[in-house]
Coordinates of C-alpha atoms and ligand atoms in Angstrom, one line a residue:
Chain A
M49 CA 120.9 87.9 72.3
G50 CA 119.6 84.7 74.3
T51 CA 116.0 83.4 72.9
A52 CA 112.8 85.6 73.5
L53 CA 110.8 84.7 76.3
L54 CA 108.1 85.8 75.7
R55 CA 106.8 88.0 73.5
L56 CA 103.9 90.4 72.7
Q57 CA 103.4 91.3 68.6
G58 CA 100.8 93.8 68.6
V59 CA 98.6 93.4 71.8
V60 CA 95.5 95.7 71.8
A61 CA 93.7 96.1 75.2
G62 CA 91.9 98.2 77.0
Y63 CA 89.4 98.1 79.9
G64 CA 85.9 98.1 78.9
R65 CA 85.2 100.0 75.5
G66 CA 88.1 102.1 75.4
D67 CA 91.5 100.6 74.5
V68 CA 93.8 101.2 77.1
L69 CA 97.6 99.2 74.5
H70 CA 96.8 100.5 70.8
G71 CA 99.5 97.3 69.6
V72 CA 102.4 96.7 71.6
D73 CA 105.0 95.1 70.5
L74 CA 108.1 93.8 72.8
T75 CA 110.2 91.1 73.9
V76 CA 111.4 90.2 76.7
E77 CA 114.7 87.7 76.7
E78 CA 115.2 84.8 78.8
G79 CA 117.2 85.1 81.8
A80 CA 117.2 89.3 81.6
V81 CA 116.1 91.9 83.4
T82 CA 113.7 93.8 81.2
C83 CA 112.7 97.0 82.7
L84 CA 109.4 99.1 81.1
I85 CA 109.2 102.5 82.2
G86 CA 107.0 105.4 80.5
P87 CA 105.3 108.2 82.0
N88 CA 102.3 108.4 84.3
G89 CA 98.9 106.3 81.6
A90 CA 101.1 105.2 79.7
G91 CA 99.6 101.5 79.8
K92 CA 102.4 100.0 81.4
S93 CA 100.6 98.1 84.1
T94 CA 98.1 97.1 81.6
V95 CA 100.6 95.5 79.3
L96 CA 101.6 93.3 82.9
K97 CA 98.1 93.3 83.5
T98 CA 97.1 91.6 80.1
V99 CA 100.1 89.2 79.9
S100 CA 99.2 87.4 83.3
G101 CA 95.3 87.2 82.6
L102 CA 93.9 89.7 84.1
L103 CA 93.0 91.7 80.6
R104 CA 92.5 89.3 77.5
P105 CA 93.5 90.9 74.8
K106 CA 91.1 92.1 72.4
R107 CA 93.8 92.1 69.5
G108 CA 96.8 90.2 68.5
R109 CA 99.9 88.1 70.1
I110 CA 101.5 87.3 73.8
T111 CA 103.9 83.8 73.4
L112 CA 106.0 82.3 75.9
L113 CA 108.3 80.1 74.6
G114 CA 105.9 80.2 70.9
R115 CA 103.7 78.9 72.8
D116 CA 99.9 81.1 72.9
I117 CA 98.9 82.5 76.2
G118 CA 97.0 85.3 75.5
G119 CA 93.6 85.4 76.6
L120 CA 94.2 82.6 79.2
S121 CA 93.2 82.9 82.3
P122 CA 95.1 83.8 85.4
Q123 CA 95.2 79.9 86.2
A124 CA 96.4 79.2 83.2
V125 CA 99.1 81.7 83.0
L126 CA 100.1 80.3 86.7
S127 CA 100.4 76.5 84.8
H128 CA 102.8 78.4 82.7
G129 CA 105.0 79.7 85.4
V130 CA 104.7 84.1 85.2
V131 CA 103.4 85.3 88.1
H132 CA 102.9 88.8 88.8
V133 CA 103.3 90.9 91.4
P134 CA 100.9 93.9 91.0
Q135 CA 101.5 97.5 91.2
E136 CA 98.9 97.7 94.1
R137 CA 99.8 95.9 97.8
S138 CA 97.7 92.4 96.9
L139 CA 99.1 90.7 100.3
F140 CA 96.0 89.6 102.7
P141 CA 96.3 91.9 105.7
S142 CA 94.5 89.8 108.1
M143 CA 96.9 87.0 107.0
S144 CA 99.8 85.2 108.8
V145 CA 102.9 86.4 107.0
W146 CA 102.8 82.8 106.6
D147 CA 99.5 82.4 105.8
N148 CA 101.0 84.5 102.9
V149 CA 103.1 83.3 101.3
L150 CA 101.9 80.1 101.5
M151 CA 98.9 81.4 99.1
G152 CA 101.1 81.9 96.9
G153 CA 101.3 78.1 96.2
F154 CA 97.9 77.2 96.0
V155 CA 97.8 76.2 92.7
L156 CA 100.0 73.1 93.7
R157 CA 98.7 69.8 94.5
D158 CA 101.2 68.2 96.6
R159 CA 101.8 69.9 99.7
A160 CA 105.0 68.1 99.8
V161 CA 106.1 70.3 97.5
V162 CA 104.8 73.6 99.4
R163 CA 106.1 72.8 102.8
R164 CA 109.5 72.1 100.5
R165 CA 109.1 75.2 98.5
I166 CA 108.0 77.7 102.1
E167 CA 110.7 76.2 103.9
H168 CA 113.3 77.2 101.1
I169 CA 111.5 80.1 100.4
A170 CA 111.8 81.0 105.2
D171 CA 116.1 80.6 104.7
R172 CA 115.9 82.5 101.5
F173 CA 113.6 85.5 103.3
P174 CA 114.1 86.1 107.1
I175 CA 111.5 88.4 107.3
V176 CA 109.0 85.4 106.5
A177 CA 110.5 82.7 109.5
N178 CA 110.8 85.9 111.9
R179 CA 107.5 87.0 111.1
R180 CA 105.7 84.0 110.4
H181 CA 102.5 84.8 112.7
E182 CA 102.5 88.7 112.6
R183 CA 99.4 89.8 110.6
A184 CA 100.1 90.7 106.9
G185 CA 98.9 94.2 107.2
S186 CA 100.9 95.3 110.4
L187 CA 104.2 95.5 108.3
S188 CA 105.9 98.6 106.9
G189 CA 105.3 99.3 103.5
G190 CA 108.9 97.4 101.9
E191 CA 108.5 95.0 104.5
Q192 CA 105.4 94.2 103.1
K193 CA 107.1 94.3 99.3
I194 CA 109.6 91.5 99.9
V195 CA 107.3 88.6 101.8
E196 CA 105.0 89.9 98.2
I197 CA 108.3 88.9 95.7
A198 CA 108.6 85.2 98.4
R199 CA 105.7 85.0 97.2
A200 CA 105.8 85.1 93.9
L201 CA 108.4 82.7 94.5
M202 CA 106.3 79.2 95.5
L203 CA 106.0 79.3 92.4
D204 CA 108.8 78.7 91.0
P205 CA 108.0 81.1 88.1
V206 CA 110.4 81.1 85.2
L207 CA 109.4 84.5 84.4
V208 CA 108.3 87.3 87.0
L209 CA 106.2 90.3 86.4
M210 CA 107.4 92.8 88.7
D211 CA 105.1 96.2 88.5
E212 CA 106.6 99.6 90.3
P213 CA 108.2 97.5 93.1
S214 CA 110.0 100.1 94.3
T215 CA 106.6 103.4 94.2
G216 CA 106.5 104.4 97.8
L217 CA 109.7 102.8 99.5
D218 CA 112.6 104.7 101.4
P219 CA 115.6 104.2 99.8
R220 CA 116.8 101.6 101.9
A221 CA 114.4 99.1 101.0
R222 CA 114.0 100.7 97.5
Q223 CA 118.0 99.1 98.0
L224 CA 116.8 95.5 99.5
V225 CA 114.0 95.4 96.9
F226 CA 116.3 96.0 93.7
H227 CA 119.2 93.7 95.5
T228 CA 116.2 91.3 95.7
I229 CA 115.1 91.2 92.0
T230 CA 118.6 91.1 90.8
E231 CA 119.6 88.1 93.4
I232 CA 116.3 86.8 91.5
N233 CA 117.3 87.3 88.4
E234 CA 120.4 85.5 89.3
G235 CA 119.0 82.6 90.7
G236 CA 117.4 81.7 86.7
R237 CA 114.6 83.8 86.3
T238 CA 113.6 86.1 83.7
V239 CA 112.4 89.5 85.1
L240 CA 110.3 92.1 83.9
L241 CA 110.2 94.7 85.8
V242 CA 108.4 98.3 85.3
E243 CA 109.8 100.9 87.2
Q244 CA 108.6 104.7 87.5
N245 CA 111.7 105.1 88.5
A246 CA 113.7 104.4 85.8
R247 CA 116.8 105.2 86.4
S248 CA 117.4 102.7 88.8
G249 CA 115.0 100.2 86.3
L250 CA 117.4 101.0 84.1
A251 CA 120.0 100.8 86.1
I252 CA 119.9 96.8 86.6
A253 CA 118.1 95.9 83.5
H254 CA 119.6 94.0 80.7
H255 CA 117.1 95.2 78.2
G256 CA 114.2 98.2 78.1
A257 CA 111.4 99.7 76.7
V258 CA 109.7 103.0 77.1
M259 CA 106.3 102.8 76.9
E260 CA 104.1 106.4 76.0
S261 CA 100.1 106.6 75.0
G262 CA 99.9 102.7 75.0
R263 CA 103.2 101.6 72.9
V264 CA 106.3 100.8 72.4
R265 CA 108.5 103.4 71.4
L266 CA 111.8 103.1 72.4
E267 CA 114.0 99.6 72.9
G268 CA 117.4 99.1 73.8
T269 CA 119.8 98.2 76.2
G270 CA 119.3 99.1 80.2
S271 CA 122.7 101.3 79.1
S272 CA 121.7 102.4 76.2
L273 CA 118.8 103.7 76.9
L274 CA 120.0 105.6 80.4
A275 CA 122.8 107.2 77.4
D276 CA 120.2 108.6 75.4
P277 CA 119.4 111.7 75.1
E278 CA 115.9 112.0 74.3
V279 CA 115.3 109.1 77.1
A280 CA 117.2 111.0 79.0
R281 CA 114.5 114.7 78.0
L282 CA 111.3 112.6 78.7
F283 CA 111.7 110.6 81.5
L284 CA 114.9 110.9 83.7
G285 CA 114.4 115.0 84.5
A286 CA 117.4 116.7 83.0
A287 CA 120.6 116.2 85.4
P288 CA 123.0 113.9 84.5
A289 CA 122.2 110.3 85.1
N290 CA 124.2 109.5 88.0
R291 CA 122.4 106.4 90.5
G292 CA 119.2 108.0 92.1
Chain W
M34 CA 66.0 91.8 137.9
H35 CA 64.1 88.5 137.3
L36 CA 62.9 89.5 134.4
L37 CA 65.7 91.6 133.6
V38 CA 68.0 88.2 133.8
Q39 CA 65.4 86.3 131.6
A40 CA 65.6 88.7 129.5
V41 CA 69.0 88.8 128.8
I42 CA 69.1 84.5 128.9
L43 CA 66.3 84.4 126.0
G44 CA 68.1 87.6 124.1
I45 CA 71.2 86.0 123.7
L46 CA 69.2 82.7 122.2
I47 CA 68.0 84.2 119.8
G48 CA 70.5 86.1 119.0
G49 CA 72.5 83.0 118.2
V50 CA 70.2 82.2 115.7
Y51 CA 69.7 86.0 114.2
A52 CA 73.9 85.2 113.8
L53 CA 73.6 82.4 112.3
M54 CA 70.9 84.0 109.3
A55 CA 73.5 87.1 109.2
S56 CA 77.1 85.4 108.8
G57 CA 75.8 84.5 105.3
L58 CA 75.0 87.9 104.4
T59 CA 78.5 89.1 105.5
L60 CA 80.1 86.7 104.3
V61 CA 78.3 86.7 100.5
F62 CA 79.1 90.8 101.1
G63 CA 82.9 90.2 101.9
I64 CA 83.2 87.9 98.9
M65 CA 81.4 89.8 96.0
R66 CA 80.5 92.5 97.4
V67 CA 76.6 92.1 96.8
I68 CA 74.3 92.4 99.4
N69 CA 71.8 90.0 99.9
V70 CA 68.5 91.8 100.3
A71 CA 67.3 88.4 99.7
Q72 CA 68.9 86.6 102.6
G73 CA 65.4 87.2 104.9
A74 CA 63.7 85.0 102.3
M75 CA 65.9 82.4 102.6
V76 CA 64.8 81.9 105.8
I77 CA 61.6 82.2 105.2
L78 CA 61.9 79.4 102.5
G79 CA 63.5 78.0 104.9
A80 CA 61.0 77.8 107.2
Y81 CA 58.8 77.0 105.1
L82 CA 60.2 74.1 103.7
S83 CA 60.7 72.7 107.4
Y84 CA 56.6 73.6 108.1
T85 CA 55.6 71.1 105.2
L86 CA 57.9 68.6 105.9
F87 CA 56.8 67.8 109.2
S88 CA 53.1 68.6 108.5
S89 CA 53.0 66.3 105.4
V90 CA 56.0 64.4 106.1
G91 CA 56.6 64.0 109.8
I92 CA 60.0 64.8 109.9
D93 CA 61.3 66.6 112.7
P94 CA 62.1 70.1 111.8
L95 CA 65.7 70.4 113.9
L96 CA 66.4 67.3 111.6
S97 CA 65.1 68.8 108.3
I98 CA 68.0 71.1 108.6
L99 CA 70.2 68.2 106.8
L100 CA 67.1 68.0 104.2
I101 CA 66.8 71.6 103.6
A102 CA 70.6 72.8 103.8
P103 CA 72.0 70.9 100.7
V104 CA 69.0 71.9 98.5
M105 CA 69.0 75.6 99.5
F106 CA 73.1 75.4 98.1
A107 CA 72.4 74.1 95.3
L108 CA 69.6 77.0 94.7
G109 CA 72.3 79.5 95.7
V110 CA 74.7 78.7 93.5
G111 CA 72.3 78.4 90.4
I112 CA 71.1 81.7 91.5
H113 CA 74.7 82.4 91.5
R114 CA 74.9 81.4 88.1
V115 CA 71.8 82.4 86.6
F116 CA 71.7 86.5 88.2
I117 CA 74.2 87.8 89.8
R118 CA 77.6 86.2 87.7
A119 CA 76.0 87.6 84.6
L120 CA 75.2 90.8 86.2
R121 CA 78.6 91.8 87.4
A122 CA 80.3 91.6 84.0
E123 CA 77.6 94.0 83.3
S124 CA 76.5 96.8 85.5
G125 CA 78.9 96.0 88.3
E126 CA 77.4 95.7 92.3
E127 CA 74.3 98.3 91.9
M128 CA 72.6 95.9 90.1
S129 CA 73.0 92.8 91.8
L130 CA 71.0 94.8 94.8
L131 CA 68.0 95.3 92.6
V132 CA 68.0 91.9 91.2
T133 CA 68.5 90.4 94.8
W134 CA 65.5 92.0 96.1
A135 CA 63.4 90.7 92.9
T136 CA 64.9 87.5 94.0
A137 CA 62.8 87.8 97.6
L138 CA 60.1 89.5 95.9
A139 CA 60.1 86.6 93.7
I140 CA 60.4 83.8 96.2
E141 CA 57.2 85.7 98.5
G142 CA 55.2 85.7 95.7
V143 CA 55.8 81.7 95.2
L144 CA 55.2 81.0 99.1
S145 CA 51.9 83.4 98.5
V146 CA 50.5 81.6 96.4
T147 CA 51.3 77.7 97.2
Y148 CA 50.4 78.8 100.6
T149 CA 48.8 82.2 101.1
T150 CA 49.6 83.7 103.7
N151 CA 47.6 83.0 106.4
L152 CA 50.4 82.8 109.3
R153 CA 51.8 79.3 109.9
S154 CA 54.4 78.5 112.7
T155 CA 56.1 74.7 113.2
I156 CA 54.9 72.9 116.5
P157 CA 56.6 69.5 117.1
G158 CA 56.1 67.4 120.5
Y159 CA 58.9 69.2 122.1
A160 CA 57.5 73.1 121.5
Q161 CA 55.8 74.0 124.4
R162 CA 57.9 72.5 126.5
S163 CA 60.5 74.7 128.6
W164 CA 63.4 73.8 130.9
I165 CA 63.4 75.5 134.5
I166 CA 67.0 77.0 135.0
L167 CA 68.5 78.4 138.3
G168 CA 65.1 79.3 138.7
Y169 CA 64.6 80.7 134.8
R170 CA 62.1 79.3 132.7
V171 CA 63.6 78.5 129.3
A172 CA 61.9 77.1 126.3
E173 CA 63.7 73.2 125.0
V174 CA 63.0 75.1 121.1
R175 CA 65.3 77.9 121.5
V176 CA 68.1 76.4 123.9
F177 CA 67.5 73.7 120.6
G178 CA 67.7 76.7 118.1
F179 CA 70.6 77.8 119.9
V180 CA 72.9 75.3 119.5
I181 CA 72.0 74.0 116.1
S182 CA 72.6 77.5 115.3
V183 CA 76.3 77.5 117.8
V184 CA 77.3 74.8 115.5
I185 CA 76.1 75.4 112.2
L186 CA 78.1 79.0 113.0
S187 CA 81.5 76.6 114.2
A188 CA 81.1 74.7 111.3
L189 CA 81.6 77.3 108.3
S190 CA 84.7 79.4 111.2
L191 CA 86.5 75.9 110.4
L192 CA 85.9 75.8 106.7
L193 CA 86.9 79.1 106.5
A194 CA 90.0 78.9 108.7
R195 CA 91.3 75.4 107.8
T196 CA 90.2 74.2 104.2
R197 CA 92.4 75.1 101.1
F198 CA 88.4 76.5 100.1
G199 CA 88.6 78.3 103.2
R200 CA 92.1 80.0 102.7
S201 CA 90.8 80.5 99.4
V202 CA 87.6 82.2 100.3
R203 CA 89.2 84.4 103.3
A204 CA 92.3 86.0 100.0
T205 CA 89.0 86.7 97.7
V206 CA 88.0 88.8 100.8
Q207 CA 91.2 90.7 101.6
N208 CA 91.9 91.5 97.8
P209 CA 90.3 89.7 94.9
T210 CA 92.5 90.9 92.7
S211 CA 95.7 89.2 94.5
A212 CA 93.6 85.9 94.9
K213 CA 92.7 85.8 91.6
L214 CA 96.4 85.7 90.4
L215 CA 97.4 83.4 92.4
G216 CA 95.2 81.5 90.5
V217 CA 92.0 81.1 92.6
D218 CA 89.0 80.9 90.2
A219 CA 86.8 84.3 92.1
D220 CA 83.8 82.6 90.4
R221 CA 83.6 79.7 92.1
V222 CA 84.5 81.0 95.9
S223 CA 81.7 83.7 94.7
A224 CA 79.2 80.3 94.0
L225 CA 79.9 78.2 96.4
G226 CA 79.7 81.2 99.2
F227 CA 76.3 82.0 97.8
G228 CA 75.0 78.9 98.0
I229 CA 76.3 78.7 102.0
G230 CA 75.1 82.2 102.1
I231 CA 71.3 80.5 101.6
S232 CA 71.9 77.2 103.1
T233 CA 72.5 78.6 106.4
A234 CA 69.8 81.5 106.1
A235 CA 67.9 78.2 104.9
A236 CA 68.9 75.8 108.5
A237 CA 68.0 79.3 110.6
G238 CA 65.2 79.2 108.8
A239 CA 64.0 76.3 110.5
V240 CA 64.9 77.1 113.4
F241 CA 62.8 80.6 112.8
G242 CA 60.1 78.3 112.1
I243 CA 59.5 76.9 115.8
I244 CA 60.0 80.0 117.3
Y245 CA 57.9 82.7 115.7
P246 CA 54.8 82.1 113.6
F247 CA 55.7 83.9 110.6
N248 CA 54.4 84.0 106.9
P249 CA 55.1 85.0 103.4
G250 CA 56.1 88.4 104.6
S251 CA 57.7 88.2 107.4
H252 CA 61.0 88.3 105.4
Y253 CA 60.6 93.2 105.5
D254 CA 61.3 92.8 108.7
L255 CA 63.5 90.1 109.2
I256 CA 66.2 92.0 106.3
S257 CA 66.0 94.5 107.8
R258 CA 67.4 93.3 111.8
L259 CA 69.8 91.1 109.7
L260 CA 71.1 94.0 108.2
S261 CA 71.0 96.5 111.6
I262 CA 73.3 93.1 112.2
V263 CA 75.3 92.8 109.6
V264 CA 75.9 97.5 109.7
L265 CA 76.7 96.5 113.7
G266 CA 79.2 93.4 113.1
G267 CA 80.7 95.9 110.2
L268 CA 79.7 94.2 106.7
G269 CA 81.8 91.4 105.4
S270 CA 83.1 90.3 109.2
L271 CA 81.6 87.0 110.4
G272 CA 83.2 87.2 113.7
G273 CA 81.3 91.2 114.1
A274 CA 78.4 89.1 113.2
V275 CA 77.7 87.2 115.6
V276 CA 79.1 89.5 118.2
A277 CA 76.3 92.6 116.8
A278 CA 73.4 89.7 116.7
L279 CA 74.4 88.4 120.6
L280 CA 74.2 92.3 121.4
L281 CA 71.1 93.3 119.2
G282 CA 68.8 89.7 119.9
V283 CA 69.6 90.5 124.1
G284 CA 68.7 94.8 123.2
E285 CA 65.4 93.3 121.2
S286 CA 64.6 91.4 124.4
V287 CA 65.0 93.1 127.3
V288 CA 63.5 96.2 125.3
A289 CA 60.1 93.8 125.0
V290 CA 60.5 92.7 128.4
M291 CA 61.4 96.6 130.6
I292 CA 59.1 99.0 128.1
S293 CA 56.8 96.9 125.6
P294 CA 56.9 94.4 123.1
S295 CA 56.1 97.0 120.5
W296 CA 59.6 98.9 121.3
S297 CA 61.6 96.2 120.7
S298 CA 61.6 96.0 117.3
F299 CA 62.8 99.5 116.6
V300 CA 66.2 98.6 118.8
F301 CA 67.5 97.3 115.1
F302 CA 66.6 100.9 114.0
I303 CA 67.7 102.9 116.0
V304 CA 71.4 101.4 115.6
L305 CA 71.0 101.1 112.3
I306 CA 71.4 104.4 112.6
V307 CA 73.6 105.8 114.9
I308 CA 76.1 103.4 113.5
L309 CA 75.8 104.9 110.6
V310 CA 76.0 108.1 111.1
F311 CA 78.9 107.7 113.9
R312 CA 80.4 104.3 113.2
P313 CA 79.8 103.5 109.3
Q314 CA 82.6 100.5 109.3
G315 CA 81.8 99.2 112.3
L316 CA 81.8 97.5 115.1
F317 CA 85.0 95.4 114.1
G318 CA 85.0 96.6 110.8
V319 CA 88.4 98.5 109.2
R320 CA 87.8 100.6 106.3
E321 CA 89.5 98.8 103.7
R322 CA 89.3 95.3 102.9
G323 CA 89.5 92.1 104.8
A324 CA 87.7 92.1 108.1
L325 CA 87.1 87.6 108.0
Ligands
ATP241 N1 91.1 99.4 86.3 C1 90.9 100.1 85.6 N2 89.8 101.0 84.3 C2 89.1 101.5 83.5 N3 90.7 102.5 83.4 C3 92.1 102.5 83.7 C4 91.8 100.8 85.0 N4 93.7 101.1 84.9 C5 93.7 101.7 84.0 N5 93.1 102.6 83.4 C6 93.8 104.0 82.6 O1 94.4 103.0 82.0 C7 95.2 104.4 81.3 C8 96.8 103.2 81.2 O2 96.9 102.9 83.0 P1 98.0 101.7 83.4 O3 97.5 101.6 84.5 O4 98.7 100.8 82.7 O5 99.3 103.3 83.4 P2 101.0 103.0 83.7 O6 101.7 103.4 82.6 O7 100.6 101.6 85.1 O8 100.7 104.1 84.5 P3 101.1 104.3 86.2 O9 103.0 104.9 86.7 O10 100.8 105.6 87.2 O11 100.7 103.1 86.8 C9 94.9 104.5 82.3 O12 95.2 106.3 81.1 C10 93.8 104.7 83.0 O13 93.8 105.8 83.5
MG242 MG1 101.3 101.5 86.8

């Protein structure tokens, strides 16, 4: 086991009056892919929003390598190297693909750094180079997701929060997305992945956590959760654990 | 035929000024989903400021824009700070309609007390002069007003297209959550956007005050026209607002000449109703966010 990069302790958060998270405890190991699964409405997206600063925790602690980041603005969280690729489509539809990726470096003041990073990203993600002048809104869902992920790398993040990146994609696009996530992780970045498709999420994860009704119920290695009969019954369907 | 062409020319010239007035309205809507119904009042306030600078200090009303625009920008940022921002967190976008309407009435009230409700006109030396171009008579002020509007609108679109601030505005218009997640300060964008929207309105007001007589109540008629324009152009679309302003400016002017001046403002309302019924997203608006 490595060191904990991100740690949530007793986090309570929600929208307006009601609470959605009722004391979330979660540890994300440095360098690993951690996959968060759970039924609709369990609060998975809310966890990510609270970490990235879209929501403020009402109680509890959120630390990154021991430093408190709970309640910081999204800008401040970004400056700690934490980026969030949300569940909804997040490209700017009327901007070009290139400008979208440039926006990923919005908080960077040094233009030379921005230029170097985007060239690097264009090398790594052919779609960014080949479709640079196209309106982002004209790309397919899968293509958009890849560009979103590419954009998130502009800040050279230590932690990438990714919310259901494969949902709504066809099998080929989904495979590419999972492959990209694995690559990002092998490049040394920590990933906290929320997945609707628990089987494929856990399959690429080192570590998994199961959420239900605003709490983390179970934690374990990806493979142990896949093998857990309770998890299988609740989230994976009754079928034996073959790759989905 | 001569009359018709004359009317079209005048319509385009005034349409340019309408476009400047409407640009701020559509920009503010795009950024924060607030329909600033005080936009007409801001135009009239600009007209009075320029009137006063001209009649008491002798500053040319068109040059006075250089003074009025920064002052009104600051006023806009202030209004956003004090009223709009506080409200948005609490009760959302519906309340902001009431707040901006209250702002319009407050401005009207202050202007009525200060200037009475008599009609005023700003009349610089060139107000009565006109050029004859290819046989058509065009008032100089209308040409100046049009040119100034085009210059300001071009500057605005360059600002949006080329600068870091402009990118943050476009990003916020197209996907506010995503913009926040990339480090755009939504509050700052809204405040500056509101300031820009109001200062462009006031700049247009300086031109308006030379072309038409006005009093504190003139904003009712004006906001109705501006709303028709931004709805026709598609709320949030700057290019749409410009095209719609030109179309409606020409429509108004042609109806005034061909039918009767008393029918001309009717053009706006007919267009507003037809658009709301048949194409609520406007000519260029899209159903989803992302027109700018
Ligand atoms: N913007 C919002 N305002 C109010 N309530 C919300 C908002 N977003 C989510 N909720 C509520 O919070 C709860 C948890 O939502 P959340 O989006 O975190 O669930 P999730 O686990 O991500 O679900 P899914 O798998 O459907 O994405 C739900 O009951 C939802 O209705
Ligand atoms: Mg979710």
